[in-house]
PDB file of C-alpha atoms in Angstrom:
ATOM      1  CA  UNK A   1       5.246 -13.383   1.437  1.00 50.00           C
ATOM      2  CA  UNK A   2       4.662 -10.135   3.376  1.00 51.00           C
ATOM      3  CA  UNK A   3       4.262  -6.669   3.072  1.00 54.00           C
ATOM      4  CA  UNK A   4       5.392  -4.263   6.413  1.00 49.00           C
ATOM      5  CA  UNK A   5       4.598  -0.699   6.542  1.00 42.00           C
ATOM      6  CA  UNK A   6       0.680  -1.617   5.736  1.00 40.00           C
ATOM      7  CA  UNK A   7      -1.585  -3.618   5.674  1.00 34.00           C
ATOM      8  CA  UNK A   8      -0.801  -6.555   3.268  1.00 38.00           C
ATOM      9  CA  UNK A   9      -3.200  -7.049  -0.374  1.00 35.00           C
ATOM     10  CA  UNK A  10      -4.442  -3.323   0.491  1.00 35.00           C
ATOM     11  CA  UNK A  11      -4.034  -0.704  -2.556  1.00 37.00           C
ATOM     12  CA  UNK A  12      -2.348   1.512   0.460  1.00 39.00           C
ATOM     13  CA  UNK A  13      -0.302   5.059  -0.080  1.00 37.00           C
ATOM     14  CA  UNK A  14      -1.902   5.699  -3.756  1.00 41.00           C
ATOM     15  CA  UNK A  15      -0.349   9.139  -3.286  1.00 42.00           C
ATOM     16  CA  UNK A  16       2.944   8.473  -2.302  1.00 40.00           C
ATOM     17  CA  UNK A  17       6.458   9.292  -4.972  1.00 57.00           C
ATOM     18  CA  UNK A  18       7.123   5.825  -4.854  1.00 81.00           C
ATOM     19  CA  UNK A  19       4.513   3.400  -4.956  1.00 94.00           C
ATOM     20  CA  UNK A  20       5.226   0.543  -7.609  1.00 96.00           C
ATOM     21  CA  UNK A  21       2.303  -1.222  -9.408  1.00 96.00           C
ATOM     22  CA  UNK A  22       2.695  -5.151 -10.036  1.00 95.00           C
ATOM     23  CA  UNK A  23       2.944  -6.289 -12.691  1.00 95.00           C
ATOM     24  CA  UNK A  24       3.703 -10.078 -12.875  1.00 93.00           C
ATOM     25  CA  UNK A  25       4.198 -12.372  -9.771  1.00 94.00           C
ATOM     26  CA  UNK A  26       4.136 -15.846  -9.191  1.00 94.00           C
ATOM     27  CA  UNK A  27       3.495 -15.339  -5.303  1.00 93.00           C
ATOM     28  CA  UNK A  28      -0.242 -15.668  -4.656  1.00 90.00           C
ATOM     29  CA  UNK A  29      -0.290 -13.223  -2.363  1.00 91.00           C
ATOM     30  CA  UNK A  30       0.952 -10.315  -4.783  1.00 93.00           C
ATOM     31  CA  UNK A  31      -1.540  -9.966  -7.521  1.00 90.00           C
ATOM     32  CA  UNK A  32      -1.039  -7.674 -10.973  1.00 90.00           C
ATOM     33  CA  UNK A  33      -2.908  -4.435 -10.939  1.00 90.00           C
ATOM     34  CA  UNK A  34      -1.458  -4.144  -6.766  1.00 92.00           C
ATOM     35  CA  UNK A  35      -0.663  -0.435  -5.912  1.00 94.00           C
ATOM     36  CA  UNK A  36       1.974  -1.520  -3.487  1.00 96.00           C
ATOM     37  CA  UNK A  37       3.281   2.176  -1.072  1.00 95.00           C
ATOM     38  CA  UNK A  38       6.719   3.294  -0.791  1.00 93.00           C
ATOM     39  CA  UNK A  39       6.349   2.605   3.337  1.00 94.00           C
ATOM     40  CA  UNK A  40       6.083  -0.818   2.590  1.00 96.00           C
ATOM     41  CA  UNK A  41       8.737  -3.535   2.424  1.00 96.00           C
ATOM     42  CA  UNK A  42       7.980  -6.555   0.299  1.00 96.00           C
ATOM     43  CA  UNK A  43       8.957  -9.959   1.882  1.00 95.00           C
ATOM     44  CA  UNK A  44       9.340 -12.257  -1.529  1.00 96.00           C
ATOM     45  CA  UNK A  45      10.018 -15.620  -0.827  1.00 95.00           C
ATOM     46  CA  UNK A  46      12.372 -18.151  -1.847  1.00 96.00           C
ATOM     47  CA  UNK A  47      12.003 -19.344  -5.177  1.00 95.00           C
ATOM     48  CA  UNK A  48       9.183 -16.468  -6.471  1.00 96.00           C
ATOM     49  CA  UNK A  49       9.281 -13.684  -9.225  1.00 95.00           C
ATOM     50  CA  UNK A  50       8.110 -10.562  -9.005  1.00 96.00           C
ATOM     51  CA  UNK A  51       8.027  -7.512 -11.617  1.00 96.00           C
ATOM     52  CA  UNK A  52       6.854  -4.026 -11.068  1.00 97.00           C
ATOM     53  CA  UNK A  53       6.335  -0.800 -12.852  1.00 97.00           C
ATOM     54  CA  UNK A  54       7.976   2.390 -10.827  1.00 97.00           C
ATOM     55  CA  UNK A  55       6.027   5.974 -11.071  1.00 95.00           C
ATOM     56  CA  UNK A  56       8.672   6.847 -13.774  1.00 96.00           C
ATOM     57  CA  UNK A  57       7.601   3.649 -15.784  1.00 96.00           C
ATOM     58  CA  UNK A  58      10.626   1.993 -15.659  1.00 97.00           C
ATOM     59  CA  UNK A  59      10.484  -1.985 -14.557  1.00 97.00           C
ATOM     60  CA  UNK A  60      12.582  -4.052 -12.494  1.00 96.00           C
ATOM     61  CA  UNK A  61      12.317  -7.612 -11.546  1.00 96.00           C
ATOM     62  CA  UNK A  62      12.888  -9.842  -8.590  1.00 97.00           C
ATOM     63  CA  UNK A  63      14.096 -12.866  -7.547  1.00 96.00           C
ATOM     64  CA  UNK A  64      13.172 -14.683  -4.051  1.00 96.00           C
ATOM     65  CA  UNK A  65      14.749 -14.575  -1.443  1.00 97.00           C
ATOM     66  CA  UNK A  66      14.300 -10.689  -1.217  1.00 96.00           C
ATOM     67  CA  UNK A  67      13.273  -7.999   1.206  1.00 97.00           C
ATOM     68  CA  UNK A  68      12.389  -4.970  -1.037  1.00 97.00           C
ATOM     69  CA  UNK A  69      11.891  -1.749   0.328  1.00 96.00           C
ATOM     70  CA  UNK A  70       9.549  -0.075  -1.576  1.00 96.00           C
ATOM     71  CA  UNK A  71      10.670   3.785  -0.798  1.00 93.00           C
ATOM     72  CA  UNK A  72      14.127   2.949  -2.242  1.00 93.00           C
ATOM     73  CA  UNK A  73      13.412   2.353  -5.576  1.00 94.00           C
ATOM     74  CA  UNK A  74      13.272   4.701  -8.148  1.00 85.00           C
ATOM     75  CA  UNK A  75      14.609   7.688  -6.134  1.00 83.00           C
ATOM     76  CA  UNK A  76      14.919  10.538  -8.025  1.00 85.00           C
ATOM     77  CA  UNK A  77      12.622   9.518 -10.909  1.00 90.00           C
ATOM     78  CA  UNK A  78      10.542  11.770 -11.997  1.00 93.00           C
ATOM     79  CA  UNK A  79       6.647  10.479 -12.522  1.00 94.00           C
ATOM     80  CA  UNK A  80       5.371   9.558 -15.618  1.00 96.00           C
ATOM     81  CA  UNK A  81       1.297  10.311 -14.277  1.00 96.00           C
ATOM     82  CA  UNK A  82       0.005   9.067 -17.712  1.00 96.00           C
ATOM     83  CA  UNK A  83       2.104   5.721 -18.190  1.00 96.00           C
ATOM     84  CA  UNK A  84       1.143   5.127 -14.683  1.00 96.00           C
ATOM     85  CA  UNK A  85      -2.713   5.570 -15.200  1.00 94.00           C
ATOM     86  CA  UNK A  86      -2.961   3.626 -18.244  1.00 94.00           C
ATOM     87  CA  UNK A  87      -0.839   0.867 -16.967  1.00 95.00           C
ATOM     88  CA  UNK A  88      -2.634   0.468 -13.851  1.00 90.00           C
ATOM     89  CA  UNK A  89      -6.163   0.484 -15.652  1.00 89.00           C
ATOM     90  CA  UNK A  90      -4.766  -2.392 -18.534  1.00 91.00           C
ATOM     91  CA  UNK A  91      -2.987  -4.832 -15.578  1.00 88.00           C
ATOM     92  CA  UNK A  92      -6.322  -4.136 -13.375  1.00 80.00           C
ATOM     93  CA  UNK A  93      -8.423  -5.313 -16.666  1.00 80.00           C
ATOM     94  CA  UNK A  94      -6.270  -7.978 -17.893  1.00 76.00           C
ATOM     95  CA  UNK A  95      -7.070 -11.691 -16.648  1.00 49.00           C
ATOM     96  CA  UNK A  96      -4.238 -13.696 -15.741  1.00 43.00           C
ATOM     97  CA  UNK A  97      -2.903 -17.201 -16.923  1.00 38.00           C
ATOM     98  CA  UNK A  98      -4.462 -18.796 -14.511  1.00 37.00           C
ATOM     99  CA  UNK A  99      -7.825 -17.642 -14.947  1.00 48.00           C
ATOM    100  CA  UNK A 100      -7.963 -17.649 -18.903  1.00 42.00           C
ATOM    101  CA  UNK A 101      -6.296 -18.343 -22.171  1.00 37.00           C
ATOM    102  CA  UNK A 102      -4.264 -15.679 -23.181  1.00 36.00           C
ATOM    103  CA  UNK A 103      -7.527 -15.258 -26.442  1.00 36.00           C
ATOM    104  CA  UNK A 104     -10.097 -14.376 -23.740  1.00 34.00           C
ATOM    105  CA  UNK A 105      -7.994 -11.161 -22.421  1.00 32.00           C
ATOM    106  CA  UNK A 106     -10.247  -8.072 -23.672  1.00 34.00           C
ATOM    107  CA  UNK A 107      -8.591  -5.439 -25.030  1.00 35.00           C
ATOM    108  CA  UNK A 108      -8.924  -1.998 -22.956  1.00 34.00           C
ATOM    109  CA  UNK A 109      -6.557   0.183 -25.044  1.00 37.00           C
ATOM    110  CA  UNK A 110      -7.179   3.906 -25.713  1.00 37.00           C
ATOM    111  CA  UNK A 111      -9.792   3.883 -28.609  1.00 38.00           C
ATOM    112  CA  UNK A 112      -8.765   7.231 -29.728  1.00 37.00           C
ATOM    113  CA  UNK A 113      -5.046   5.905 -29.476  1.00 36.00           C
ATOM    114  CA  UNK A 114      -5.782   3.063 -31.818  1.00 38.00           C
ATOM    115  CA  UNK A 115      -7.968   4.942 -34.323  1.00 39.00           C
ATOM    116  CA  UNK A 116     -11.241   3.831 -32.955  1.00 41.00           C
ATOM    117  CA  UNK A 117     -11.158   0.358 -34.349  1.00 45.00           C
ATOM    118  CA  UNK A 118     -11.263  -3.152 -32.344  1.00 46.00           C
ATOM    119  CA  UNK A 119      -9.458  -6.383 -32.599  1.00 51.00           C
ATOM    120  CA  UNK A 120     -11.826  -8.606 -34.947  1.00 53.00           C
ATOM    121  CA  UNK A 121     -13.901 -10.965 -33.389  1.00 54.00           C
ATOM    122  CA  UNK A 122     -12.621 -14.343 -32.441  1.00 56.00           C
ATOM    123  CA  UNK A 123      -8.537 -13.475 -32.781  1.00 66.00           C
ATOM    124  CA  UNK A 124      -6.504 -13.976 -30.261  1.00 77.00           C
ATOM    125  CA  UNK A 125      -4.743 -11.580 -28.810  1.00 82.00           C
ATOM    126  CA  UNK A 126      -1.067 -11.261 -30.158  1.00 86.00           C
ATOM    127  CA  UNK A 127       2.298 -12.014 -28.131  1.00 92.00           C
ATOM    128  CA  UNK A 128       4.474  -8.730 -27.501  1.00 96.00           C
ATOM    129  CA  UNK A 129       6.936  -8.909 -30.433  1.00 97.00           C
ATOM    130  CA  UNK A 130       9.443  -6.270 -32.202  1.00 98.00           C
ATOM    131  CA  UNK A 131       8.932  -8.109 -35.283  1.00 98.00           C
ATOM    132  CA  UNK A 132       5.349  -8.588 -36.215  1.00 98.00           C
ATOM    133  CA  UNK A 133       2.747  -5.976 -37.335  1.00 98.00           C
ATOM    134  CA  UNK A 134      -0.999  -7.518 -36.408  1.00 97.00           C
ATOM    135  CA  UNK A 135      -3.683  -7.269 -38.941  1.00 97.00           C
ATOM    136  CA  UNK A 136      -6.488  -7.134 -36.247  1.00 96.00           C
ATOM    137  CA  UNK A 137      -6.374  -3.471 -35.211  1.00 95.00           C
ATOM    138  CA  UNK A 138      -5.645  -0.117 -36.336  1.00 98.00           C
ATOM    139  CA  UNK A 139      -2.232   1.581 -34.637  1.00 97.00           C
ATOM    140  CA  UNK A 140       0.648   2.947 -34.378  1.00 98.00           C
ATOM    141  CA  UNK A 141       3.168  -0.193 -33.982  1.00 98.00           C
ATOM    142  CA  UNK A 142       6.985  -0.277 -32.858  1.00 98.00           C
ATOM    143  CA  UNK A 143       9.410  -2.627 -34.681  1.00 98.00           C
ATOM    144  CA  UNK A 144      13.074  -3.348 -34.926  1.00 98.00           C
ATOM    145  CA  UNK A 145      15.104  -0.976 -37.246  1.00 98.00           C
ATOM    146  CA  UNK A 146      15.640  -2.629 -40.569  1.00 96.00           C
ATOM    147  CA  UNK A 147      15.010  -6.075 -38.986  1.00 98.00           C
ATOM    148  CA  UNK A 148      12.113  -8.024 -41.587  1.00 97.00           C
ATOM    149  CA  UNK A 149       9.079  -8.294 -40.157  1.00 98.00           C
ATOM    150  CA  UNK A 150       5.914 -10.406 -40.630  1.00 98.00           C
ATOM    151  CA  UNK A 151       2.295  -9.631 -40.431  1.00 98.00           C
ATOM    152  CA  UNK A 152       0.385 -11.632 -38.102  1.00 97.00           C
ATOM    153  CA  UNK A 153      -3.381 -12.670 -37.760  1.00 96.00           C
ATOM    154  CA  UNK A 154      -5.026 -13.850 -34.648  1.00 93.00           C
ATOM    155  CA  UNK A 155      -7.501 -16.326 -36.405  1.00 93.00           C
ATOM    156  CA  UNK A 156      -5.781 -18.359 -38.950  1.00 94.00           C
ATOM    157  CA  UNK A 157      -7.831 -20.511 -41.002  1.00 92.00           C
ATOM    158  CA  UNK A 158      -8.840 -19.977 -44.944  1.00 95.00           C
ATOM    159  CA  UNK A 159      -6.056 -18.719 -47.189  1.00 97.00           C
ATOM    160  CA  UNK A 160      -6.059 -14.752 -47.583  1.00 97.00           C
ATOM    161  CA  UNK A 161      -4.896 -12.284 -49.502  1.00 97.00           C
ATOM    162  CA  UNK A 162      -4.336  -8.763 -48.585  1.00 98.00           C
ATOM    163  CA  UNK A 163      -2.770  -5.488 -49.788  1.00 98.00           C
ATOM    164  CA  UNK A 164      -0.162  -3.586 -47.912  1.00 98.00           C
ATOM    165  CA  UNK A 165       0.308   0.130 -49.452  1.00 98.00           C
ATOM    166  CA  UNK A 166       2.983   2.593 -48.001  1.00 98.00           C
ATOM    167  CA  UNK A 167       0.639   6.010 -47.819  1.00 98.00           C
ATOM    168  CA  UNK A 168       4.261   7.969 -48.446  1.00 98.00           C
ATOM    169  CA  UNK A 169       5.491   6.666 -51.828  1.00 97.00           C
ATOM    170  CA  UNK A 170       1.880   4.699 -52.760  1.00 97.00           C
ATOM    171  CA  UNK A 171       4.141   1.760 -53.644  1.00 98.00           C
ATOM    172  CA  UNK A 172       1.392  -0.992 -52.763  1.00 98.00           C
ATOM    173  CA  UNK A 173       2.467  -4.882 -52.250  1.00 98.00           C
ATOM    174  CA  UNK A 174      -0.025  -7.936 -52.031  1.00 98.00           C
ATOM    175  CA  UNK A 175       0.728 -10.471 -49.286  1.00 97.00           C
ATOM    176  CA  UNK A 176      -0.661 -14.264 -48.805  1.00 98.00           C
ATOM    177  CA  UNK A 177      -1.622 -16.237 -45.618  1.00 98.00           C
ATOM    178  CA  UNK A 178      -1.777 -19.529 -46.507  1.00 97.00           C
ATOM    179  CA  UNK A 179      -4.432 -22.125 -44.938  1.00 97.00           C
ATOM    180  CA  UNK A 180      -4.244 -22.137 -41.101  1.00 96.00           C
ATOM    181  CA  UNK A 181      -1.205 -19.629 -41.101  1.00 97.00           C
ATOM    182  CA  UNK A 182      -1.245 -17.220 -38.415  1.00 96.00           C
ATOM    183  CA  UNK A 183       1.739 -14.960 -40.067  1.00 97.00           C
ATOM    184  CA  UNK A 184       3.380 -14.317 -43.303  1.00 98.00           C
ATOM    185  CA  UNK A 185       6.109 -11.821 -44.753  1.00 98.00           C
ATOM    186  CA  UNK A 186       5.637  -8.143 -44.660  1.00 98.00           C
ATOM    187  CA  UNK A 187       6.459  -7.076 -48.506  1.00 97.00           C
ATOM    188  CA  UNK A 188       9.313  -5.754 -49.151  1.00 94.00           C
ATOM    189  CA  UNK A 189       8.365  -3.846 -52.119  1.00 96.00           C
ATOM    190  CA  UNK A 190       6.883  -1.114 -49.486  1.00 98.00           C
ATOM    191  CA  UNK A 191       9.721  -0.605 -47.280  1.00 97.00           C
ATOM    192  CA  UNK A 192       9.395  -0.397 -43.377  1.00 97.00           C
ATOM    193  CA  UNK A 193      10.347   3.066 -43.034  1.00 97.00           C
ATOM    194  CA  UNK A 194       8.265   5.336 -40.495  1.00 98.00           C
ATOM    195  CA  UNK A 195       5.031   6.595 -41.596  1.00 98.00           C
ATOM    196  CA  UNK A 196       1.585   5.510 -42.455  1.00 98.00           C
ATOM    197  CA  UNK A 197       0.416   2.322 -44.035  1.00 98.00           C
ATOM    198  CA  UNK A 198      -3.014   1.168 -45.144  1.00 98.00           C
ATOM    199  CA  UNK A 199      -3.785  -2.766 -44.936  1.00 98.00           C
ATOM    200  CA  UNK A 200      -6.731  -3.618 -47.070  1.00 98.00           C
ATOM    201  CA  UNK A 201      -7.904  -7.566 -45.934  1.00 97.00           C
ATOM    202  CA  UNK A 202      -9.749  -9.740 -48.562  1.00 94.00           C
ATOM    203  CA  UNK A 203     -13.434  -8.572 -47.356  1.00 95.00           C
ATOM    204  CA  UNK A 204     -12.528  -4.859 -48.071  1.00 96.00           C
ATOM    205  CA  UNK A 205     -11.579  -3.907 -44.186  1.00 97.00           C
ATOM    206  CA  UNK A 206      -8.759  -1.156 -44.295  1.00 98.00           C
ATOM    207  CA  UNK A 207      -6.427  -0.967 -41.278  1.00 98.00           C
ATOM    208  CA  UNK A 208      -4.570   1.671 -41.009  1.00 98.00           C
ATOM    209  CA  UNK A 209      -1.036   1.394 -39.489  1.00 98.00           C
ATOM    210  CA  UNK A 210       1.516   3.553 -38.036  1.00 98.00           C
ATOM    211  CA  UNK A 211       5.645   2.108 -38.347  1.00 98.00           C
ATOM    212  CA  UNK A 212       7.347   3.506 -36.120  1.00 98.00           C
ATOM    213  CA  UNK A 213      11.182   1.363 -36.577  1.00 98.00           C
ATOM    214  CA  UNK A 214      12.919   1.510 -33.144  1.00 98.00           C
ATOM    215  CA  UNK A 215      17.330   1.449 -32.799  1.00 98.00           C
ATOM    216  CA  UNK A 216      18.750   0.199 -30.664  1.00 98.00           C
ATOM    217  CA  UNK A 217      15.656  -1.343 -29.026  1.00 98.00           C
ATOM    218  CA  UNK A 218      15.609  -0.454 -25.061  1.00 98.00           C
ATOM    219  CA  UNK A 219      16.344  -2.550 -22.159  1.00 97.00           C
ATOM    220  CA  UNK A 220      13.732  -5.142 -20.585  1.00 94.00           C
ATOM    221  CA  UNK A 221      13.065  -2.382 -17.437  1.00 96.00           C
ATOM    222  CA  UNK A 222      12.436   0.434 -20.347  1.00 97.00           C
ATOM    223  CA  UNK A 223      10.320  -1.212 -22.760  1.00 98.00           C
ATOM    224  CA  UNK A 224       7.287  -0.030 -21.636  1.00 97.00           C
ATOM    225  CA  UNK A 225       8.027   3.540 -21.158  1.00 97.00           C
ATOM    226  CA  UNK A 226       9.207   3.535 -24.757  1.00 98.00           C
ATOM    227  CA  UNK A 227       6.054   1.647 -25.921  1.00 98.00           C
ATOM    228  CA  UNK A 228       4.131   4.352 -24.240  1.00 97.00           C
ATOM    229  CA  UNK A 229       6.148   7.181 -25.539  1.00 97.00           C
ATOM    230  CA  UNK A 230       5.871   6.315 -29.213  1.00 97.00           C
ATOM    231  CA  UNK A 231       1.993   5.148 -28.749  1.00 97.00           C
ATOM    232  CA  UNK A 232       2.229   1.660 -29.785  1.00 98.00           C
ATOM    233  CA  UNK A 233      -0.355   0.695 -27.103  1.00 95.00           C
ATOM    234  CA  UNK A 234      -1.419  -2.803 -28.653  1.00 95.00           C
ATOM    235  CA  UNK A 235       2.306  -3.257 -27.545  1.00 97.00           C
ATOM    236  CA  UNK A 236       1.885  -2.124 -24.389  1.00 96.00           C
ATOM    237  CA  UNK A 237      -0.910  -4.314 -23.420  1.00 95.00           C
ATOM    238  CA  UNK A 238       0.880  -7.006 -25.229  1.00 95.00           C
ATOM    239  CA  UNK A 239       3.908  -6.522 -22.666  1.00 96.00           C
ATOM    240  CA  UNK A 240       1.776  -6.020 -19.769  1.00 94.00           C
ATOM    241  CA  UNK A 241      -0.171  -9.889 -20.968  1.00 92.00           C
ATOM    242  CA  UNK A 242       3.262 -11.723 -21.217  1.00 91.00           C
ATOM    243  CA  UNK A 243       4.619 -10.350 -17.866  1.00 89.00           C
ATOM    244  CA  UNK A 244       1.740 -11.949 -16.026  1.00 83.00           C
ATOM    245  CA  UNK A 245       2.164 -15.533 -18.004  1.00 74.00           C
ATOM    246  CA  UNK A 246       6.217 -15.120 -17.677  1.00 70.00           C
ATOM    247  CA  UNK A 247       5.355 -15.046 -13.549  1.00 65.00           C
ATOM    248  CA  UNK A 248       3.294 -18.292 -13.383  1.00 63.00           C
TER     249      UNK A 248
END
């Protein structure tokens, strides 16, 4: 693999229209977090995988053998400077596959984004999904349209109960995880609909989460700007994880 137009594995051109970031790669030589400029032409060989992010947020991926000229992708796009910062801090932060189970990735997400709260201790860090609401974090959280969803905990072990209440119409549900579960059935006696909903777990902790029901979901290449639009950022870095262990 090669890069022409500058100097190869150097964050070159961070001003130019159409830089791309990468995001996933199985070719050692392109790693995620890259600022890659739009005077360079990427040589991907035979066989490799490559996704990046454009300055609009929009993805692509491709497949070796390619020669990809940087400058023509994206023309016309106009830059999304936010998406763009925050995606090239979380991909710079994030540890690959190689380096670490996907547990050990820290979460750098927005604090003020997520309502100040962390992911408890010792869970692992959920897979991207449309489907599953994590119990970990505060958030605003994206989910298929009418599709049923689960609730999902990154440390299974004991049996728990919580209770799920819909702040809208107070209608208020209780949920089990049984022993070593990692997910069960979101209630349906709340509804999904968008708005606020307060999760209290069995030791008193309240999360409180943000539905915000997506339809029709987007396109592989615009998940992420959508993510990013509605503020479901635990689904952004969630994205952002899988595309690096989808590349190796």
């Amino acid at each position: 693999m090669a890069l022409t137009g500058c100097l190869a594995l150097l964050l070159c051109g961070r001003g130019a229209a159409a830089e791309v970031i990468v995001l996933g790669s199985s070719a050692a030589a392109l790693k995620p977090g890259s600022v890659i400029a739009d005077t360079a032409t990427i040589d991907l060989p035979a066989g490799e995988r490559l996704r990046v992010m454009l300055p609009s947020g929009r993805t692509q991926e491709f497949k070796g053998p390619a020669a990809i000229k940087v400058g023509s992708l994206g023309a016309g796009e106009k830059r999304n400077e936010s998406l763009w910062n925050d995606v090239r801090r979380l991909v710079a932060n994030q540890k690959t596959a190689s380096e670490s189970s996907v547990g050990a990735v820290r979460s750098v997400a927005p604090k003020a984004a997520t309502g100040g709260s962390t992911r408890s201790q010792g869970a692992t860090a959920p897979q991207f999904s449309w489907r599953r609401v994590s119990i970990d974090s505060d958030g605003d959280v994206c989910v298929e349209k009418s599709a049923p969803l689960e609730m999902q905990r990154g440390a299974p072990g004991r049996p728990m109960s919580i209770v799920v209440v819909n702040m809208q119409s107070r209608k208020r549900a209780t949920a089990e995880f049984s022993v070593g579960s990692a997910t069960t059935a979101w209630p349906q006696g709340v509804g999904t609909e968008v708005g606020r909903y307060t999760v209290v777990l069995s030791d008193g902790v309240k999360r409180e989460i943000r539905l915000r029901p997506i339809d029709p979901l987007p396109a592989a290449d615009d998940t992420i700007r959508l993510l990013h639009s509605q503020r479901c950022l635990q689904q952004v870095e969630a994205w952002l994880r899988g595309q690096q262990i989808a590349s190796h």
